[in-house]
Short mmCIF file of C-alpha atoms in Angstrom, two decimals:
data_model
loop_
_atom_site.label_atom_id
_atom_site.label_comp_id
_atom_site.label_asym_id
_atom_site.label_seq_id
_atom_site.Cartn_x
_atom_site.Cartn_y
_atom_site.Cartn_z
CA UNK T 1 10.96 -0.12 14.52
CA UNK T 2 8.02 -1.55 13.75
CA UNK T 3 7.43 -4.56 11.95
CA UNK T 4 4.75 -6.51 10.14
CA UNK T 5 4.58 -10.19 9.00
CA UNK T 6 2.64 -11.55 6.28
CA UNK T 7 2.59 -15.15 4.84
CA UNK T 8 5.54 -15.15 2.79
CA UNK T 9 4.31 -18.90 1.49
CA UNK T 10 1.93 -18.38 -1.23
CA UNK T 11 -1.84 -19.73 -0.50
CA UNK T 12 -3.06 -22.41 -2.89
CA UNK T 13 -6.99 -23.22 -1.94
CA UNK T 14 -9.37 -24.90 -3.56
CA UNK T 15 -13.13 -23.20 -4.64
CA UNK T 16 -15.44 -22.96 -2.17
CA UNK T 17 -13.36 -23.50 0.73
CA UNK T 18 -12.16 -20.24 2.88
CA UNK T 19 -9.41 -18.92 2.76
CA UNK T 20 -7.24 -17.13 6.08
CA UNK T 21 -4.77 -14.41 5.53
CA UNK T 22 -2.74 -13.79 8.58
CA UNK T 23 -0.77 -10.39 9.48
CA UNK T 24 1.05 -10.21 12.57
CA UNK T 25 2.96 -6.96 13.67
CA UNK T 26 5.39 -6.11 16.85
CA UNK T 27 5.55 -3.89 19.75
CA UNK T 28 2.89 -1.61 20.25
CA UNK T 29 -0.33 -2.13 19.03
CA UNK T 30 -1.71 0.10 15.56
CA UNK T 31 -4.93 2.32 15.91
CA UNK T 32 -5.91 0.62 12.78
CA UNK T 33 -5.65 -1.84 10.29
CA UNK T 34 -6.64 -2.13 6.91
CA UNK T 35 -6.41 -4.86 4.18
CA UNK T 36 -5.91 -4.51 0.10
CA UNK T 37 -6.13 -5.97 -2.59
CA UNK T 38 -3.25 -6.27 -5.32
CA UNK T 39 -3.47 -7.70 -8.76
CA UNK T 40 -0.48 -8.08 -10.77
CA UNK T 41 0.44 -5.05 -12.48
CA UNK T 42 -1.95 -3.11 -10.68
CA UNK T 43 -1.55 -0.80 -7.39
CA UNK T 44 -3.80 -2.19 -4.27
CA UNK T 45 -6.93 -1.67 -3.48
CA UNK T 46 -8.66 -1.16 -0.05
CA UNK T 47 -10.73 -3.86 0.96
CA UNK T 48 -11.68 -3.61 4.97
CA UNK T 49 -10.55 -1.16 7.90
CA UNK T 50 -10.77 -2.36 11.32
CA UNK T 51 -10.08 -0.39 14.35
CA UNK T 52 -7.88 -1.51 17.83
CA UNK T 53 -11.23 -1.22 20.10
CA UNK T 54 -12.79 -3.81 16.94
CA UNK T 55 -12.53 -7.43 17.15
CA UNK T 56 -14.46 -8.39 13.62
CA UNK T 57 -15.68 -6.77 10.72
CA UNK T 58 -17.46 -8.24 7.76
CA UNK T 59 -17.99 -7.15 4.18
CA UNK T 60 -19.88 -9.75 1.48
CA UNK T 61 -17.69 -13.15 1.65
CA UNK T 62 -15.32 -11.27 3.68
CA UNK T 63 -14.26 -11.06 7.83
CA UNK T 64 -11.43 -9.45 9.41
CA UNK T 65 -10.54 -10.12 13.12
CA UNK T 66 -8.03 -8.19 15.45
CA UNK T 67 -6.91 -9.69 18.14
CA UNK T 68 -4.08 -7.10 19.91
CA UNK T 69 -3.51 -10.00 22.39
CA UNK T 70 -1.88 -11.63 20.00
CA UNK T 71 -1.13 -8.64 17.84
CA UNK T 72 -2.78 -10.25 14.65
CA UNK T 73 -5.29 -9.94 12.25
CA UNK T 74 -6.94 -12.56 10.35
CA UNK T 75 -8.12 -12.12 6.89
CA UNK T 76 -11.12 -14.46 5.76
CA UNK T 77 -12.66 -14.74 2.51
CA UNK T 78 -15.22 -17.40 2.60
CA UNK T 79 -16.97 -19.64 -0.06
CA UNK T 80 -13.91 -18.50 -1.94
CA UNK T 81 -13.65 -18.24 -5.99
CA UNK T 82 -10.65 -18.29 -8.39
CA UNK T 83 -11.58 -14.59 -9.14
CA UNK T 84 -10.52 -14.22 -5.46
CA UNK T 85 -6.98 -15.11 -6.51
CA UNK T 86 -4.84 -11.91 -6.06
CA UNK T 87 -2.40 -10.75 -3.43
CA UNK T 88 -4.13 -9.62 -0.21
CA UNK T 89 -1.50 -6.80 1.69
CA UNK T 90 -1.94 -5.22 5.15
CA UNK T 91 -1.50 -2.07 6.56
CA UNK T 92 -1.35 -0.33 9.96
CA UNK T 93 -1.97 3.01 11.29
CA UNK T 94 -0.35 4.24 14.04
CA UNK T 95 -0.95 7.73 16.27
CA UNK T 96 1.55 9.62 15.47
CA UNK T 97 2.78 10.18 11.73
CA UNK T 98 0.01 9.92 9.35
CA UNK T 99 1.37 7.12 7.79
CA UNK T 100 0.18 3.55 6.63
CA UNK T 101 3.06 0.65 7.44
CA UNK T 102 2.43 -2.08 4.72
CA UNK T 103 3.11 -5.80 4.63
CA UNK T 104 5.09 -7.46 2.13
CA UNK T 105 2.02 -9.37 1.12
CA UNK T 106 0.21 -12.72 0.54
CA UNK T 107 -0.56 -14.43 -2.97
CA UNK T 108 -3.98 -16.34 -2.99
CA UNK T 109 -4.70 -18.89 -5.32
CA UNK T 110 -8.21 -20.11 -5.55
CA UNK T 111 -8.56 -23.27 -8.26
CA UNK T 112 -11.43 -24.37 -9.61
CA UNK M 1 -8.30 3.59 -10.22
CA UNK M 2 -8.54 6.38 -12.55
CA UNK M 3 -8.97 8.78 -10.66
CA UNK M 4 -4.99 8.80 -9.93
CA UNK M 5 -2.90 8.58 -12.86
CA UNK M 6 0.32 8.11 -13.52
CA UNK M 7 2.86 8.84 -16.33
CA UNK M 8 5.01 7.02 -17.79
CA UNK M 9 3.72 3.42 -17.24
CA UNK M 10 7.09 2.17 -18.26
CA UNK M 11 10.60 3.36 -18.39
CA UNK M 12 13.72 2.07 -19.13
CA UNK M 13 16.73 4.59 -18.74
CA UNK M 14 20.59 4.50 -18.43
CA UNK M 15 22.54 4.46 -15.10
CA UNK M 16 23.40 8.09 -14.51
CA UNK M 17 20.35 9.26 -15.97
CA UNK M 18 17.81 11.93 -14.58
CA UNK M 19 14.12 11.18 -14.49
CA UNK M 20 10.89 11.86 -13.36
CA UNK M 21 7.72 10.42 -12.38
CA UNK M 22 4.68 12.39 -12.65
CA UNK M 23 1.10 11.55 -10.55
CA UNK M 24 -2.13 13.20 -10.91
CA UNK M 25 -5.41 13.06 -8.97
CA UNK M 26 -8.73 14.19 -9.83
CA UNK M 27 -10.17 12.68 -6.19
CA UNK M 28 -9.34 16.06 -4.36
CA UNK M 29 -7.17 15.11 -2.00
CA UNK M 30 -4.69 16.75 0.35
CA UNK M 31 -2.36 13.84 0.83
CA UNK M 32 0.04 12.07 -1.79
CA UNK M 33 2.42 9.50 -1.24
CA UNK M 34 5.24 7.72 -3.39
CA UNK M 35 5.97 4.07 -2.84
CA UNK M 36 8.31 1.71 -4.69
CA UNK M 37 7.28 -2.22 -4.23
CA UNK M 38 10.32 -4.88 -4.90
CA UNK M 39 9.74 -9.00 -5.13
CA UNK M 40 8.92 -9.95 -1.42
CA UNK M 41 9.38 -6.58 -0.16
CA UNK M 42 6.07 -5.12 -0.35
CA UNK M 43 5.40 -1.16 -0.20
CA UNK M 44 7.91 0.92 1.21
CA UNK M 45 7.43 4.64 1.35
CA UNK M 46 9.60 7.05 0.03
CA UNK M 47 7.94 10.39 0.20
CA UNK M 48 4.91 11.83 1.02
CA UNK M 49 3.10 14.93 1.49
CA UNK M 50 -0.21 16.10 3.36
CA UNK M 51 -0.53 19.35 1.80
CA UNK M 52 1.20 21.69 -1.14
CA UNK M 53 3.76 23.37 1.67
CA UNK M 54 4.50 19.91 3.26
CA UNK M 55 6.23 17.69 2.03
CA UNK M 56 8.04 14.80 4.04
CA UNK M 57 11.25 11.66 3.84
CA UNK M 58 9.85 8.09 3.74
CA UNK M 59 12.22 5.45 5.06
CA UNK M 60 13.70 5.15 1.73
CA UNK M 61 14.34 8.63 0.36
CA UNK M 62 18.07 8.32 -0.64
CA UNK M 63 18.54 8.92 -4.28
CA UNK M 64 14.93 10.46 -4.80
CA UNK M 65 13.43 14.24 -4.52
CA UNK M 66 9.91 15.15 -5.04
CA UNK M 67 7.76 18.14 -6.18
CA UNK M 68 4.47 19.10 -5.08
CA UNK M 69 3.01 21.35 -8.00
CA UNK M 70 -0.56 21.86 -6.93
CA UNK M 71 -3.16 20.13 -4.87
CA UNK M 72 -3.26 17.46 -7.65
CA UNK M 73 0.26 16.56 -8.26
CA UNK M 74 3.34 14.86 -7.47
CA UNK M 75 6.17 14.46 -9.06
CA UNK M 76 9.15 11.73 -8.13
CA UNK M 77 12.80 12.48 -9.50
CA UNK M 78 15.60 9.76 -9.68
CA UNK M 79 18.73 12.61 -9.43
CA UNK M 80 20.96 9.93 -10.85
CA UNK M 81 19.25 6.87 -11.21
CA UNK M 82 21.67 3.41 -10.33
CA UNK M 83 20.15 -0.14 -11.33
CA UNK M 84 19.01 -0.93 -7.37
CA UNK M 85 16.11 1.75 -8.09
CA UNK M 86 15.00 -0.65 -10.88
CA UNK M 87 11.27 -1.41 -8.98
CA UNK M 88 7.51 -0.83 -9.39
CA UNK M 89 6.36 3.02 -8.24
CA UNK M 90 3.53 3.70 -7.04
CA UNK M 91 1.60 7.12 -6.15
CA UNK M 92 -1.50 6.95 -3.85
CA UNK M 93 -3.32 9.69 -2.53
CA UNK M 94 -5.77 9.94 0.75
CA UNK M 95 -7.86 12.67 2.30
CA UNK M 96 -6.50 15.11 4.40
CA UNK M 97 -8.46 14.60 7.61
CA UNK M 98 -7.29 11.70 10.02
CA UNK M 99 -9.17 8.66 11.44
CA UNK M 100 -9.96 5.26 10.05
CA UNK M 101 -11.85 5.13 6.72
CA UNK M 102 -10.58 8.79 5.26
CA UNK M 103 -7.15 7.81 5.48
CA UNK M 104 -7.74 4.89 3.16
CA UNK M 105 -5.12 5.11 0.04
CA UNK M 106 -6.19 5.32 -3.81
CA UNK M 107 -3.47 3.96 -5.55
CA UNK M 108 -2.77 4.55 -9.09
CA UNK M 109 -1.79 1.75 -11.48
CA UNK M 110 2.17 1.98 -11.12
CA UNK M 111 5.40 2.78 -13.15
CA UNK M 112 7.36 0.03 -13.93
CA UNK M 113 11.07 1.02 -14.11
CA UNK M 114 14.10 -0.96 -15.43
CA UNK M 115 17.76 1.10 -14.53
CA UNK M 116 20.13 0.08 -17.41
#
């Protein structure tokens, strides 16, 4: 089945510096990826989508690569603030099934 | 998001017990899902349907049924609930058309349950 790895290792970053969010997933490549946001207590929140035939897409102080190469995406949010701090997830898309596959997750912490 | 509401926000309850978790949505959308999220888990699906007549097993479904009412909700039942299914539910809902940006999910803000 397939699988996806997040950071398990929390993130601690300082302000202003940027912060990189990786998500790597097995066998065959998704025909989409997206990224949320999660605060505690609270359900996620969609951030950025970016497509297999994609290799960046940008939004504000944030960039998302995919690389299938590799079978990766990188999550960047630059000049970075502690409001920032939250857990980032990911999720692919595959053909068949209609369903998002989520990551367990990566915990940003931005100090000031 | 408000638009997708959930009831009750917290629930504590017996091993053995019978509930259920209710989900609403005023966004108009065909598809609802039920997730549960555990401590370095993340989001695993447990049910989900793209329209009132369909209605399909996550990779967790043991232990839970579901009810699709109307358009707007979903409904998740514990039959008999056992401490393990102590976690944080969540409903989401998407549009009903495939491709990229419509199948982006709306969560709603969780139900925090605690099997006794």
């Amino acid at each position: 089945s397939q699988k996806i790895e997040q950071n398990s290792e929390a993130l601690n970053i300082q302000e202003g510096k940027t912060a990189t969010l990786t998500c790597n997933y097995t066998n065959y490549s998704p025909a989409y990826l997206q990224w949320y946001r999660q605060d505690p207590g609270r359900g996620p929140v969609f951030l950025l989508l970016i497509r297999e035939n994609e290799k960046e897409k940008r939004k504000e102080r944030l960039k998302v690569t995919f690389d299938t190469t590799l079978k990766q995406s990188l999550f960047h949010i630059t000049a970075s603030q502690p409001a920032d701090s939250a857990t980032y997830l990911c999720a692919l898309r595959y053909n068949q099934g209609g369903k998002l596959i989520f990551g367990q997750g990566t915990e940003l912490s931005v100090k000031p | 998001d408000a638009d997708v509401t959930q009831t009750p926000r917290n629930r504590i309850t017996k091993t053995g017990k019978r509930i259920m978790l209710e989900c609403s949505q005023t966004k108009g959308h065909d598809r609802m899902y039920w997730y549960r999220q555990d401590p370095g888990l993340g989001l695993r699906l447990i049910y989900y349907s793209f329209d009132v007549k369909d209605i399909n097993k996550g990779e967790i479904s043991d232990g839970y049924s579901v009810s699709r009412q109307a358009q707007a909700k979903f409904s998740l039942s514990l039959e008999s609930a056992i401490p393990n299914q102590t976690a944080l539910y969540f409903c989401a809902t998407s549009e009903g058309k495939s491709g990229g940006i419509k199948e982006t999910q709306y969560f709603g803000p969780g139900t925090r349950l605690l099997v006794l």
